[in-house]
mmCIF file of C-alpha atoms in Angstrom:
data_model
loop_
_atom_site.group_PDB
_atom_site.id
_atom_site.type_symbol
_atom_site.label_atom_id
_atom_site.label_comp_id
_atom_site.label_asym_id
_atom_site.label_seq_id
_atom_site.Cartn_x
_atom_site.Cartn_y
_atom_site.Cartn_z
ATOM 1 C CA GLY A 1 -76.557 18.331 -49.258
ATOM 2 C CA LEU A 2 -78.959 15.658 -50.375
ATOM 3 C CA GLY A 3 -82.441 16.915 -50.993
ATOM 4 C CA ASP A 4 -81.311 20.394 -51.951
ATOM 5 C CA VAL A 5 -83.533 21.859 -54.612
ATOM 6 C CA TYR A 6 -82.229 23.992 -57.441
ATOM 7 C CA LYS A 7 -85.075 25.853 -59.065
ATOM 8 C CA ARG A 8 -85.100 29.029 -61.099
ATOM 9 C CA GLN A 9 -86.974 30.649 -63.922
ATOM 10 C CA ILE A 10 -85.057 30.916 -67.184
ATOM 11 C CA PRO A 11 -85.542 34.096 -69.226
ATOM 12 C CA ALA A 12 -86.398 33.803 -72.904
ATOM 13 C CA ALA A 13 -83.309 32.966 -74.912
ATOM 14 C CA SER A 14 -82.221 34.960 -77.925
ATOM 15 C CA SER A 15 -81.425 31.761 -79.805
ATOM 16 C CA PRO A 16 -83.594 28.643 -79.912
ATOM 17 C CA VAL A 17 -83.123 26.140 -77.119
ATOM 18 C CA MET A 18 -82.967 22.641 -78.492
ATOM 19 C CA ARG A 19 -84.627 19.644 -76.948
ATOM 20 C CA TRP A 20 -84.309 15.957 -77.450
ATOM 21 C CA GLY A 21 -87.282 14.178 -78.921
ATOM 22 C CA SER A 22 -88.293 11.579 -81.425
ATOM 23 C CA GLU A 23 -86.412 13.414 -84.180
ATOM 24 C CA ILE A 24 -83.013 12.444 -82.755
ATOM 25 C CA MET A 25 -82.703 9.134 -84.507
ATOM 26 C CA ALA A 26 -84.291 8.532 -87.886
ATOM 27 C CA ASP A 27 -85.209 4.951 -87.000
ATOM 28 C CA ASP A 28 -87.174 5.907 -83.900
ATOM 29 C CA THR A 29 -90.570 4.231 -83.983
ATOM 30 C CA ASN A 30 -91.885 4.991 -80.517
ATOM 31 C CA SER A 31 -95.521 5.879 -80.962
ATOM 32 C CA ASP A 32 -96.591 6.478 -77.372
ATOM 33 C CA THR A 33 -96.672 9.934 -75.824
ATOM 34 C CA THR A 34 -93.678 9.295 -73.575
ATOM 35 C CA GLY A 35 -90.345 8.977 -75.336
ATOM 36 C CA ARG A 36 -87.361 7.294 -73.696
ATOM 37 C CA ILE A 37 -84.052 8.975 -74.391
ATOM 38 C CA VAL A 38 -80.564 7.974 -73.292
ATOM 39 C CA GLN A 39 -77.418 10.058 -73.041
ATOM 40 C CA THR A 40 -73.992 8.726 -72.087
ATOM 41 C CA LEU A 41 -71.166 10.967 -70.935
ATOM 42 C CA ILE A 42 -67.816 9.240 -71.276
ATOM 43 C CA VAL A 43 -64.935 10.642 -69.247
ATOM 44 C CA ASP A 44 -61.394 9.364 -69.770
ATOM 45 C CA PRO A 45 -59.942 9.128 -66.233
ATOM 46 C CA ALA A 46 -56.382 9.109 -67.600
ATOM 47 C CA THR A 47 -56.744 12.512 -69.258
ATOM 48 C CA GLY A 48 -59.739 14.018 -67.448
ATOM 49 C CA ARG A 49 -61.414 14.729 -70.780
ATOM 50 C CA ILE A 50 -65.059 14.228 -71.735
ATOM 51 C CA LEU A 51 -66.302 12.882 -75.067
ATOM 52 C CA LEU A 52 -68.959 15.041 -76.708
ATOM 53 C CA GLY A 53 -70.516 14.585 -80.113
ATOM 54 C CA TYR A 54 -70.828 17.337 -82.714
ATOM 55 C CA HIS A 55 -74.110 16.881 -84.574
ATOM 56 C CA LYS A 56 -73.715 17.129 -88.361
ATOM 57 C CA GLY A 57 -77.430 17.484 -89.060
ATOM 58 C CA GLY A 58 -80.911 17.237 -87.625
ATOM 59 C CA MET A 59 -82.345 19.237 -84.746
ATOM 60 C CA PHE A 60 -78.931 19.571 -83.058
ATOM 61 C CA ALA A 61 -76.935 20.504 -86.196
ATOM 62 C CA GLY A 62 -73.820 22.464 -85.276
ATOM 63 C CA ASN A 63 -74.105 21.674 -81.566
ATOM 64 C CA TYR A 64 -72.665 19.215 -79.056
ATOM 65 C CA THR A 65 -74.282 16.714 -76.709
ATOM 66 C CA GLY A 66 -73.207 13.538 -75.023
ATOM 67 C CA LEU A 67 -73.852 10.313 -76.933
ATOM 68 C CA LEU A 68 -77.576 10.864 -77.286
ATOM 69 C CA GLY A 69 -80.308 8.729 -78.800
ATOM 70 C CA ASN A 70 -83.651 7.020 -78.340
ATOM 71 C CA ALA A 71 -84.376 3.683 -76.748
ATOM 72 C CA ASN A 72 -86.225 1.313 -79.047
ATOM 73 C CA ASP A 73 -89.552 -0.192 -77.965
ATOM 74 C CA GLY A 74 -88.862 -2.833 -75.312
ATOM 75 C CA GLU A 75 -85.170 -1.877 -74.992
ATOM 76 C CA GLU A 76 -83.874 -1.195 -71.480
ATOM 77 C CA PRO A 77 -82.225 2.243 -71.071
ATOM 78 C CA GLU A 78 -78.792 0.773 -70.244
ATOM 79 C CA ASP A 79 -78.905 -1.480 -73.317
ATOM 80 C CA ALA A 80 -79.949 1.494 -75.432
ATOM 81 C CA ALA A 81 -77.076 3.576 -74.027
ATOM 82 C CA ARG A 82 -74.577 0.847 -74.982
ATOM 83 C CA ARG A 83 -76.011 0.587 -78.501
ATOM 84 C CA VAL A 84 -76.106 4.351 -79.028
ATOM 85 C CA ALA A 85 -72.521 4.774 -77.764
ATOM 86 C CA ILE A 86 -71.079 2.287 -80.244
ATOM 87 C CA GLU A 87 -73.266 3.539 -83.116
ATOM 88 C CA LEU A 88 -72.314 7.188 -82.611
ATOM 89 C CA SER A 89 -68.698 6.965 -81.419
ATOM 90 C CA GLY A 90 -67.324 3.494 -82.157
ATOM 91 C CA LEU A 91 -66.620 2.985 -78.452
ATOM 92 C CA ALA A 92 -67.848 -0.042 -76.533
ATOM 93 C CA VAL A 93 -68.695 1.134 -73.038
ATOM 94 C CA GLY A 94 -67.956 -0.839 -69.887
ATOM 95 C CA GLU A 95 -69.701 -0.194 -66.595
ATOM 96 C CA LEU A 96 -72.425 2.435 -66.894
ATOM 97 C CA GLU A 97 -73.574 4.399 -63.880
ATOM 98 C CA LEU A 98 -77.105 5.814 -64.055
ATOM 99 C CA ARG A 99 -76.779 9.229 -62.428
ATOM 100 C CA ALA A 100 -79.847 11.118 -63.599
ATOM 101 C CA ILE A 101 -83.404 10.776 -64.820
ATOM 102 C CA PHE A 102 -84.945 13.863 -66.358
ATOM 103 C CA THR A 103 -88.415 14.586 -67.670
ATOM 104 C CA PHE A 104 -88.774 17.053 -70.524
ATOM 105 C CA THR A 105 -92.285 18.486 -70.793
ATOM 106 C CA ASP A 106 -94.219 20.623 -73.204
ATOM 107 C CA SER A 107 -97.947 21.060 -73.666
ATOM 108 C CA GLU A 108 -98.090 19.720 -77.220
ATOM 109 C CA THR A 109 -95.998 16.554 -77.458
ATOM 110 C CA GLY A 110 -96.168 15.224 -73.916
ATOM 111 C CA ASP A 111 -93.264 14.060 -71.794
ATOM 112 C CA ASP A 112 -89.904 12.574 -72.724
ATOM 113 C CA GLU A 113 -87.893 10.715 -70.080
ATOM 114 C CA GLU A 114 -84.138 10.873 -70.386
ATOM 115 C CA TYR A 115 -81.737 8.481 -68.663
ATOM 116 C CA GLU A 116 -78.263 9.955 -68.166
ATOM 117 C CA PHE A 117 -75.335 7.558 -67.804
ATOM 118 C CA PHE A 118 -71.738 8.177 -66.721
ATOM 119 C CA CYS A 119 -68.913 5.990 -68.010
ATOM 120 C CA GLU A 120 -65.164 5.846 -67.350
ATOM 121 C CA ARG A 121 -64.466 2.419 -68.869
ATOM 122 C CA PHE A 122 -64.550 1.977 -72.615
ATOM 123 C CA SER A 123 -62.678 0.270 -75.427
ATOM 124 C CA GLY A 124 -62.155 0.816 -79.117
ATOM 125 C CA GLU A 125 -61.165 3.781 -81.206
ATOM 126 C CA VAL A 126 -63.280 6.900 -81.515
ATOM 127 C CA ARG A 127 -64.704 7.187 -85.012
ATOM 128 C CA GLU A 128 -67.059 9.539 -86.764
ATOM 129 C CA SER A 129 -70.560 8.295 -87.625
ATOM 130 C CA ASP A 130 -72.961 9.514 -90.285
ATOM 131 C CA SER A 131 -74.670 11.846 -87.814
ATOM 132 C CA MET A 132 -71.995 12.731 -85.242
ATOM 133 C CA ARG A 133 -68.319 13.669 -84.950
ATOM 134 C CA PRO A 134 -67.094 12.760 -81.437
ATOM 135 C CA GLU A 135 -64.491 15.094 -79.892
ATOM 136 C CA TRP A 136 -62.647 15.059 -76.559
ATOM 137 C CA PHE A 137 -62.798 18.204 -74.391
ATOM 138 C CA ALA A 138 -61.224 19.188 -71.104
ATOM 139 C CA ILE A 139 -64.107 19.345 -68.628
ATOM 140 C CA SER A 140 -63.235 22.996 -67.966
ATOM 141 C CA GLU A 141 -63.640 23.682 -71.715
ATOM 142 C CA ILE A 142 -67.074 22.136 -72.373
ATOM 143 C CA PRO A 143 -68.617 24.375 -75.088
ATOM 144 C CA TYR A 144 -71.845 25.268 -73.269
ATOM 145 C CA ASP A 145 -72.545 27.955 -75.873
ATOM 146 C CA LYS A 146 -72.995 25.120 -78.400
ATOM 147 C CA LYS A 147 -75.112 22.843 -76.208
ATOM 148 C CA PRO A 148 -78.788 22.678 -75.207
ATOM 149 C CA ALA A 149 -79.499 25.086 -72.320
ATOM 150 C CA ASP A 150 -80.529 22.387 -69.844
ATOM 151 C CA GLU A 151 -77.106 20.724 -70.039
ATOM 152 C CA GLU A 152 -75.266 23.638 -68.450
ATOM 153 C CA ILE A 153 -77.704 23.365 -65.546
ATOM 154 C CA CYS A 154 -77.205 19.645 -64.913
ATOM 155 C CA TYR A 155 -73.661 18.800 -66.121
ATOM 156 C CA HIS A 156 -71.820 20.227 -63.098
ATOM 157 C CA PRO A 157 -73.590 18.189 -60.390
ATOM 158 C CA PHE A 158 -73.760 15.164 -62.709
ATOM 159 C CA LEU A 159 -69.987 15.176 -63.282
ATOM 160 C CA GLU A 160 -69.441 15.639 -59.530
ATOM 161 C CA GLY A 161 -71.086 12.237 -59.055
ATOM 162 C CA LYS A 162 -74.460 13.364 -57.741
ATOM 163 C CA ASN A 163 -77.662 11.441 -58.477
ATOM 164 C CA LEU A 164 -80.224 13.793 -59.986
ATOM 165 C CA ARG A 165 -83.906 13.914 -60.809
ATOM 166 C CA GLY A 166 -85.253 16.847 -62.708
ATOM 167 C CA GLN A 167 -87.949 18.319 -64.847
ATOM 168 C CA PHE A 168 -87.379 20.779 -67.664
ATOM 169 C CA ASN A 169 -90.390 22.691 -68.991
ATOM 170 C CA PHE A 170 -90.370 24.111 -72.493
ATOM 171 C CA SER A 171 -92.606 26.516 -74.380
ATOM 172 C CA PRO A 172 -95.210 24.903 -76.685
ATOM 173 C CA ASP A 173 -93.013 25.664 -79.713
ATOM 174 C CA MET A 174 -90.029 24.032 -77.940
ATOM 175 C CA GLN A 175 -87.905 27.127 -78.495
ATOM 176 C CA GLU A 176 -87.526 28.262 -74.877
ATOM 177 C CA LEU A 177 -86.611 26.557 -71.625
ATOM 178 C CA LEU A 178 -89.186 28.170 -69.323
ATOM 179 C CA SER A 179 -88.296 26.602 -65.986
ATOM 180 C CA HIS A 180 -86.633 23.645 -64.395
ATOM 181 C CA ASP A 181 -86.591 21.787 -61.114
ATOM 182 C CA LEU A 182 -83.421 19.821 -60.358
ATOM 183 C CA LYS A 183 -83.000 17.772 -57.177
ATOM 184 C CA GLU A 184 -80.174 15.730 -55.758
ATOM 185 C CA VAL A 185 -81.528 12.364 -54.612
ATOM 186 C CA ASP A 186 -80.202 9.359 -52.687
ATOM 187 C CA ASN A 187 -81.435 6.793 -55.187
ATOM 188 C CA LEU A 188 -82.752 6.773 -58.722
#
């Protein structure tokens, strides 16, 4: 129920665990120690499929995430999520539901806050961008082996409609997810 805490130590991974940061978007100019990141997960209610983006280059090359990017200075997270969605997928999103706020921490670069949005209303045609190739997947076929490790931890409750707050702690070299603390909350 609400208030349940999911906490466990993650063993060292054999392959690098990726993390969002200021490298996501080339035009990111945030200079403070706390980055603001947005990720939108679009689910088509007619087909039950989720839109994920295959990264063509950068720190996520060869892997999938939701529509992920940085908020510009002074830009509200929801506005950033709308901008990022159209830039990366060609889709204009309708109502966005903020379902999660996560903090990603490491001892060298400080904290990044990520705002996770859920969307079932959108318009337009999916198109490839310079950095991402969007693809639809059945929710049961999400390729977790080609996604950052923290997403397998949070996607299930997120897609079930739960509001989440969490912290993900990485090694100083950002290669390992060391621990996480994920909580279901009443309000964000």
